[in-house]
Short mmCIF file of C-alpha atoms in Angstrom, two decimals:
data_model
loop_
_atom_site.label_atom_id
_atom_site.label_comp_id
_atom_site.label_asym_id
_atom_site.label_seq_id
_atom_site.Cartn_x
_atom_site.Cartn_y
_atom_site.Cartn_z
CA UNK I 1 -136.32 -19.14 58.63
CA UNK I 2 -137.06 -20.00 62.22
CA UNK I 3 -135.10 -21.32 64.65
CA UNK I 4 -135.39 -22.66 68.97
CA UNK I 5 -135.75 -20.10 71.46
CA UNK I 6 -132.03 -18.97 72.58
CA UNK I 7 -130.76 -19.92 75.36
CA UNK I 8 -128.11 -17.27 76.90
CA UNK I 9 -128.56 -14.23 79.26
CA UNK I 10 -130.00 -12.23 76.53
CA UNK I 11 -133.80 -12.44 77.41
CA UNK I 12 -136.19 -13.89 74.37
CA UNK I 13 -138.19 -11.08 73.95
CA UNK I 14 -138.96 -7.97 72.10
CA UNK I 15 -137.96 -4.32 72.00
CA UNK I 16 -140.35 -1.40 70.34
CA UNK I 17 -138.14 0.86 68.73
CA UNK I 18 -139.94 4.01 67.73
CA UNK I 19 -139.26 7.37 66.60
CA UNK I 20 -141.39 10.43 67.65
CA UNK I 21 -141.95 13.67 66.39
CA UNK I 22 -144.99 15.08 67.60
CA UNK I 23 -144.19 19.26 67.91
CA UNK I 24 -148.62 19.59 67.80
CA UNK I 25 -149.30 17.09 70.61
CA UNK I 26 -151.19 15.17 67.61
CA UNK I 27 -150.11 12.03 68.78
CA UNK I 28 -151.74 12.21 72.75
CA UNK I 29 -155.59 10.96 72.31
CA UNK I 30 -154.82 8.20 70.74
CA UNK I 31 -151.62 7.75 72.84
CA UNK I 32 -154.01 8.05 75.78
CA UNK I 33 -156.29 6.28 73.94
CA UNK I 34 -154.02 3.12 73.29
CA UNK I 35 -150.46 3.25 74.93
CA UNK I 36 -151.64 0.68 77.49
CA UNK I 37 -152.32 -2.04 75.20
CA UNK I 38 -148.63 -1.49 73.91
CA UNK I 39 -147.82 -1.42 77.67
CA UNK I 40 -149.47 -4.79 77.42
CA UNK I 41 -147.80 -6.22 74.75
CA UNK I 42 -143.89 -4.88 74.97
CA UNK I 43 -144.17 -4.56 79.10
CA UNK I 44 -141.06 -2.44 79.63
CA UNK I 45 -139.46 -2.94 76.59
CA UNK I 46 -140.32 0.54 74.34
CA UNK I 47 -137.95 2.93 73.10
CA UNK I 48 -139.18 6.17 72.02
CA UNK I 49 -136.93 8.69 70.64
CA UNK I 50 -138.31 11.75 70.67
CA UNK I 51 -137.36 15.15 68.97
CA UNK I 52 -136.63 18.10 71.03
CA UNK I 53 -139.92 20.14 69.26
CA UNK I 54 -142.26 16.97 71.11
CA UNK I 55 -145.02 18.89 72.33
CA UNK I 56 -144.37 18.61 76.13
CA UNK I 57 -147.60 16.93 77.33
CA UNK I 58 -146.91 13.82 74.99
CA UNK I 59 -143.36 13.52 76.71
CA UNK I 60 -144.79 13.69 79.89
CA UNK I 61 -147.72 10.65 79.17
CA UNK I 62 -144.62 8.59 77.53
CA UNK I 63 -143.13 8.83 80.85
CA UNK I 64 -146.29 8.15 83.11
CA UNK I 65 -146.64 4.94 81.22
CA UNK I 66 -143.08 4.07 82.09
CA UNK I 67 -141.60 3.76 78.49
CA UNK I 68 -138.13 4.44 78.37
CA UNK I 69 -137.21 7.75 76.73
CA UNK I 70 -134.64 9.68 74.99
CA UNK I 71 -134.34 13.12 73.54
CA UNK I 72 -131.44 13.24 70.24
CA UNK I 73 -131.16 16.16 68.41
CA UNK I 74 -130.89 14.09 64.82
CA UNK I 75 -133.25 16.36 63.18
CA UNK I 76 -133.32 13.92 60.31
CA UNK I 77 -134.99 10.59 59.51
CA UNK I 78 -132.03 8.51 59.40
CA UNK I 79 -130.68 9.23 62.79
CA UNK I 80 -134.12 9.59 64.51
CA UNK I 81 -134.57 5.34 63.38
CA UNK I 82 -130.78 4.93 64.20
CA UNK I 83 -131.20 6.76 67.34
CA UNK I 84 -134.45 4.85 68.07
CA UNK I 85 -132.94 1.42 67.40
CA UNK I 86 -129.57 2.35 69.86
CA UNK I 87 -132.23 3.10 72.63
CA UNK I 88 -134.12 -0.33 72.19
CA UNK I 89 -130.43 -1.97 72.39
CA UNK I 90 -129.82 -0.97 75.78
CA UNK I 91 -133.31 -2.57 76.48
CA UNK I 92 -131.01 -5.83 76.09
CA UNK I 93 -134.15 -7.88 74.03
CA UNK I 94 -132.53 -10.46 71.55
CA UNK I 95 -135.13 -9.39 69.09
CA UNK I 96 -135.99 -5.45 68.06
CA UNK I 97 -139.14 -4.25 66.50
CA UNK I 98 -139.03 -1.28 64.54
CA UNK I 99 -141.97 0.73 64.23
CA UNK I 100 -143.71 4.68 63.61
CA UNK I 101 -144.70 4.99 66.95
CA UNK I 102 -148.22 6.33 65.08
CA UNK I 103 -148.66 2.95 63.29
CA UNK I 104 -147.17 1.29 66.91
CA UNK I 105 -150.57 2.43 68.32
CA UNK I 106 -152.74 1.74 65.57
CA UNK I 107 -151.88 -1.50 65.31
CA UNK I 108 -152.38 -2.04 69.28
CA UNK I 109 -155.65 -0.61 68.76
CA UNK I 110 -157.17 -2.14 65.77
CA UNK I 111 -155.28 -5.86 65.56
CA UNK I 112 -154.39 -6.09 69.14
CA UNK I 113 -154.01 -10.17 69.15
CA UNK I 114 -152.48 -10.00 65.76
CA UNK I 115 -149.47 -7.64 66.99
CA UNK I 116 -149.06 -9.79 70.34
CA UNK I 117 -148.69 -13.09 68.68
CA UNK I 118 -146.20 -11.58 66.00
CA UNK I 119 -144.20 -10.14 69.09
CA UNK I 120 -144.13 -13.80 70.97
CA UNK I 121 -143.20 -15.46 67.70
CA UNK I 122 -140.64 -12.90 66.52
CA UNK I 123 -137.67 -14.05 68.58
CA UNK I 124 -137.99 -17.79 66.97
CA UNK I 125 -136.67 -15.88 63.50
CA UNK I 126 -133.38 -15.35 62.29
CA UNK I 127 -132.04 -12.36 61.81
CA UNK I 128 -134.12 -9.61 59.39
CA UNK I 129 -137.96 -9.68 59.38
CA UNK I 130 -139.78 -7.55 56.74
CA UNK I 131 -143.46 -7.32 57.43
CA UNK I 132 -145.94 -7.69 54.61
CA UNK I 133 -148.90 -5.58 54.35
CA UNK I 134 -151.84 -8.08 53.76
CA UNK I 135 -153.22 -7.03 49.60
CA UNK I 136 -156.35 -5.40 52.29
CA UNK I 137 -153.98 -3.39 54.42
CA UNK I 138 -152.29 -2.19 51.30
CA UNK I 139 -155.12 -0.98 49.61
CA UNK I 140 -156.29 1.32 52.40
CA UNK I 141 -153.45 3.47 51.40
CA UNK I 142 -154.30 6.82 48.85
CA UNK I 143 -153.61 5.48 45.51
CA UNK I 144 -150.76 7.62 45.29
CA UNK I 145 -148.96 6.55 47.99
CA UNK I 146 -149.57 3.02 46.81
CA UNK I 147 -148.12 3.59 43.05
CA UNK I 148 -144.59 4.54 44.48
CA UNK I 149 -144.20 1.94 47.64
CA UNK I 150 -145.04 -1.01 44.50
CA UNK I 151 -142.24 0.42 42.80
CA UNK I 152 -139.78 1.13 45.47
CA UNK I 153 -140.64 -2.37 47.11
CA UNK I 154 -140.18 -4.26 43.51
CA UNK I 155 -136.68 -3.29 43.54
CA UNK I 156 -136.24 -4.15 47.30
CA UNK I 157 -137.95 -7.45 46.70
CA UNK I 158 -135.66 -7.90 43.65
CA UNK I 159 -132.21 -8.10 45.88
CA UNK I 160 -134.02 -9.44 48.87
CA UNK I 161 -134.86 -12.68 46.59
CA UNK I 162 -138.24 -12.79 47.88
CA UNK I 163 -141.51 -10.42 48.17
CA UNK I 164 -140.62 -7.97 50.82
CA UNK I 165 -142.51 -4.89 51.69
CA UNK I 166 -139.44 -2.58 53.40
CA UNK I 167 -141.96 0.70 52.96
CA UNK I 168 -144.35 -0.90 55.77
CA UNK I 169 -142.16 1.18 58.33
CA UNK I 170 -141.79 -2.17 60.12
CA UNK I 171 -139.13 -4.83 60.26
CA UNK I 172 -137.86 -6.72 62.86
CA UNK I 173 -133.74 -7.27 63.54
CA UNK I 174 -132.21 -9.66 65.78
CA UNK I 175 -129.56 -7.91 68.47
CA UNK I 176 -126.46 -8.25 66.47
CA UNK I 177 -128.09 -7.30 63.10
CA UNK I 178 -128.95 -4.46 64.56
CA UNK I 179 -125.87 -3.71 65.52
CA UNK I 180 -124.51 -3.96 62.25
CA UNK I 181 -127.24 -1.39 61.29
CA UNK I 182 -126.08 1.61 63.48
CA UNK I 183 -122.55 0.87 62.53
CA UNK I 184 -123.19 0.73 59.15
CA UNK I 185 -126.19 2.99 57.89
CA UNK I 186 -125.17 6.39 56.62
CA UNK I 187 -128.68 7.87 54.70
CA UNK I 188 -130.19 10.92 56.34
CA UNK I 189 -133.70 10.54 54.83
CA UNK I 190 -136.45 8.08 53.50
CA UNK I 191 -133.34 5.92 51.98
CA UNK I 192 -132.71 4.44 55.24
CA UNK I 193 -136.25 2.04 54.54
CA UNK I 194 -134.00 0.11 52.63
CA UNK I 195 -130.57 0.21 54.21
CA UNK I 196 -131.37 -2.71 57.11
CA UNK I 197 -132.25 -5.13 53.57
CA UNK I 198 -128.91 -4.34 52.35
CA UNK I 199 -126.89 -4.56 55.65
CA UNK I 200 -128.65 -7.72 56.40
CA UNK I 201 -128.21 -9.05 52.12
CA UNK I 202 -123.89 -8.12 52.67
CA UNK I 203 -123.88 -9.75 55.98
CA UNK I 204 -125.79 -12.99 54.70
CA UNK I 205 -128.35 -12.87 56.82
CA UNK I 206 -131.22 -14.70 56.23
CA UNK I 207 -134.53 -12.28 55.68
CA UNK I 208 -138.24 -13.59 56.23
CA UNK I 209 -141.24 -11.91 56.47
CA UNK I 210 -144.62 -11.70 57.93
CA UNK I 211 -147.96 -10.87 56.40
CA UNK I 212 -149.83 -8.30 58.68
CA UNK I 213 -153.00 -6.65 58.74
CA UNK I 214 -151.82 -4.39 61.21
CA UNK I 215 -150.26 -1.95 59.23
CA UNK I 216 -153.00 -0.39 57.26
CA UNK I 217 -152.91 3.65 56.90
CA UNK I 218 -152.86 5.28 59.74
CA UNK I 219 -152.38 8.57 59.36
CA UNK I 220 -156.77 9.09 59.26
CA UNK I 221 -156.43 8.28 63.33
CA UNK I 222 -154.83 11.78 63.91
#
């Protein structure tokens, strides 16, 4: 569902909300490599929050690029997205973007005009976005991988009403569904993928989604 650009003193635009754990500095060619296309697309509007065993060097680039940083001791999954997502609030976007910061700069990199339309189009949806890995981007993932996230996402798309994909790592949340997320998600681990659906699903939100190319496997980059 879209809707007209808002028009309050909430700026239409869009917050990167990522989570970073990099202890191995893994992360800093390709940050080096990439970040400035993000820069590009986002401006001033990233969140990164970043684990306390970051390898030093990669918190120092985040910062010489000028994206706004935070160091929270979750030490779990859950509260390193929750953490992430508080972060991108203060940003004060109407639209947030969650994202792996690895699959953040991948998706700069490899479908750079295909992540900066989605971002200038995001803020004319309503409420939860789930993006859709294209049948091509899906299949670049190990088989293995590919056999559970069918499975997992069957059941999401089964209460979502529609084919959703919430093991992308990527959705988008307008302001107050957000919100509603850091009040209201509890899990600690990989459950949290699907707890955004189900906050948005008792809130009556309205979901939509977005097939992307963008978010084919990453993980060969590092």
């Amino acid at each position: 569902m879209q809707k007209s650009a808002k028009l309050n003193n909430i700026m239409n635009d869009v917050a990167l909300a990522t989570p970073l754990h990099d202890p191995k500095g893994v992360i800093l060619p390709i940050l080096k490599q990439d970040g400035q296309k993000l820069k590009e697309i986002y401006g001033s509007n990233i969140a990164v929050n970043v684990t306390p065993q970051t390898n030093r060097e990669t918190i120092s680039l985040l910062e010489e690029f000028g994206f706004k940083i935070q160091m929270s001791e979750g030490g779990n999954i859950g509260d390193d997205y929750r953490n992430a997502i508080s972060l991108a609030l203060s940003l004060n976007t109407s639209f947030i973007h969650l994202l792996d910061f690895d699959r953040a700069l991948h998706w700069a990199d490899r479908f750079f005009d295909e992540l900066n339309n989605i971002e200038a189009q995001m803020v004319n949806y309503v409420s939860y976005v789930s993006f859709v890995r294209s049948k091509k981007a899906f299949e670049t993932h190990p088989i293995t991988q590919r056999s559970t996230e069918t499975a997992v996402n069957a059941i999401a798309s089964e209460v979502a009403g529609m084919g959703v994909d919430i093991m992308s790592g990527s959705l988008g949340m307008e302001r107050d569904l957000a919100q509603l997320v850091i009040k209201e998600s509890k899990r600690d681990d990989f459950g949290f993928y699907a707890e955004p659906l189900m906050i948005a699903k008792k809130h009556n939100c309205p979901i939509n989604t977005i097939e992307v190319e963008g978010l084919e496997w990453e993980t060969p980059d590092q």
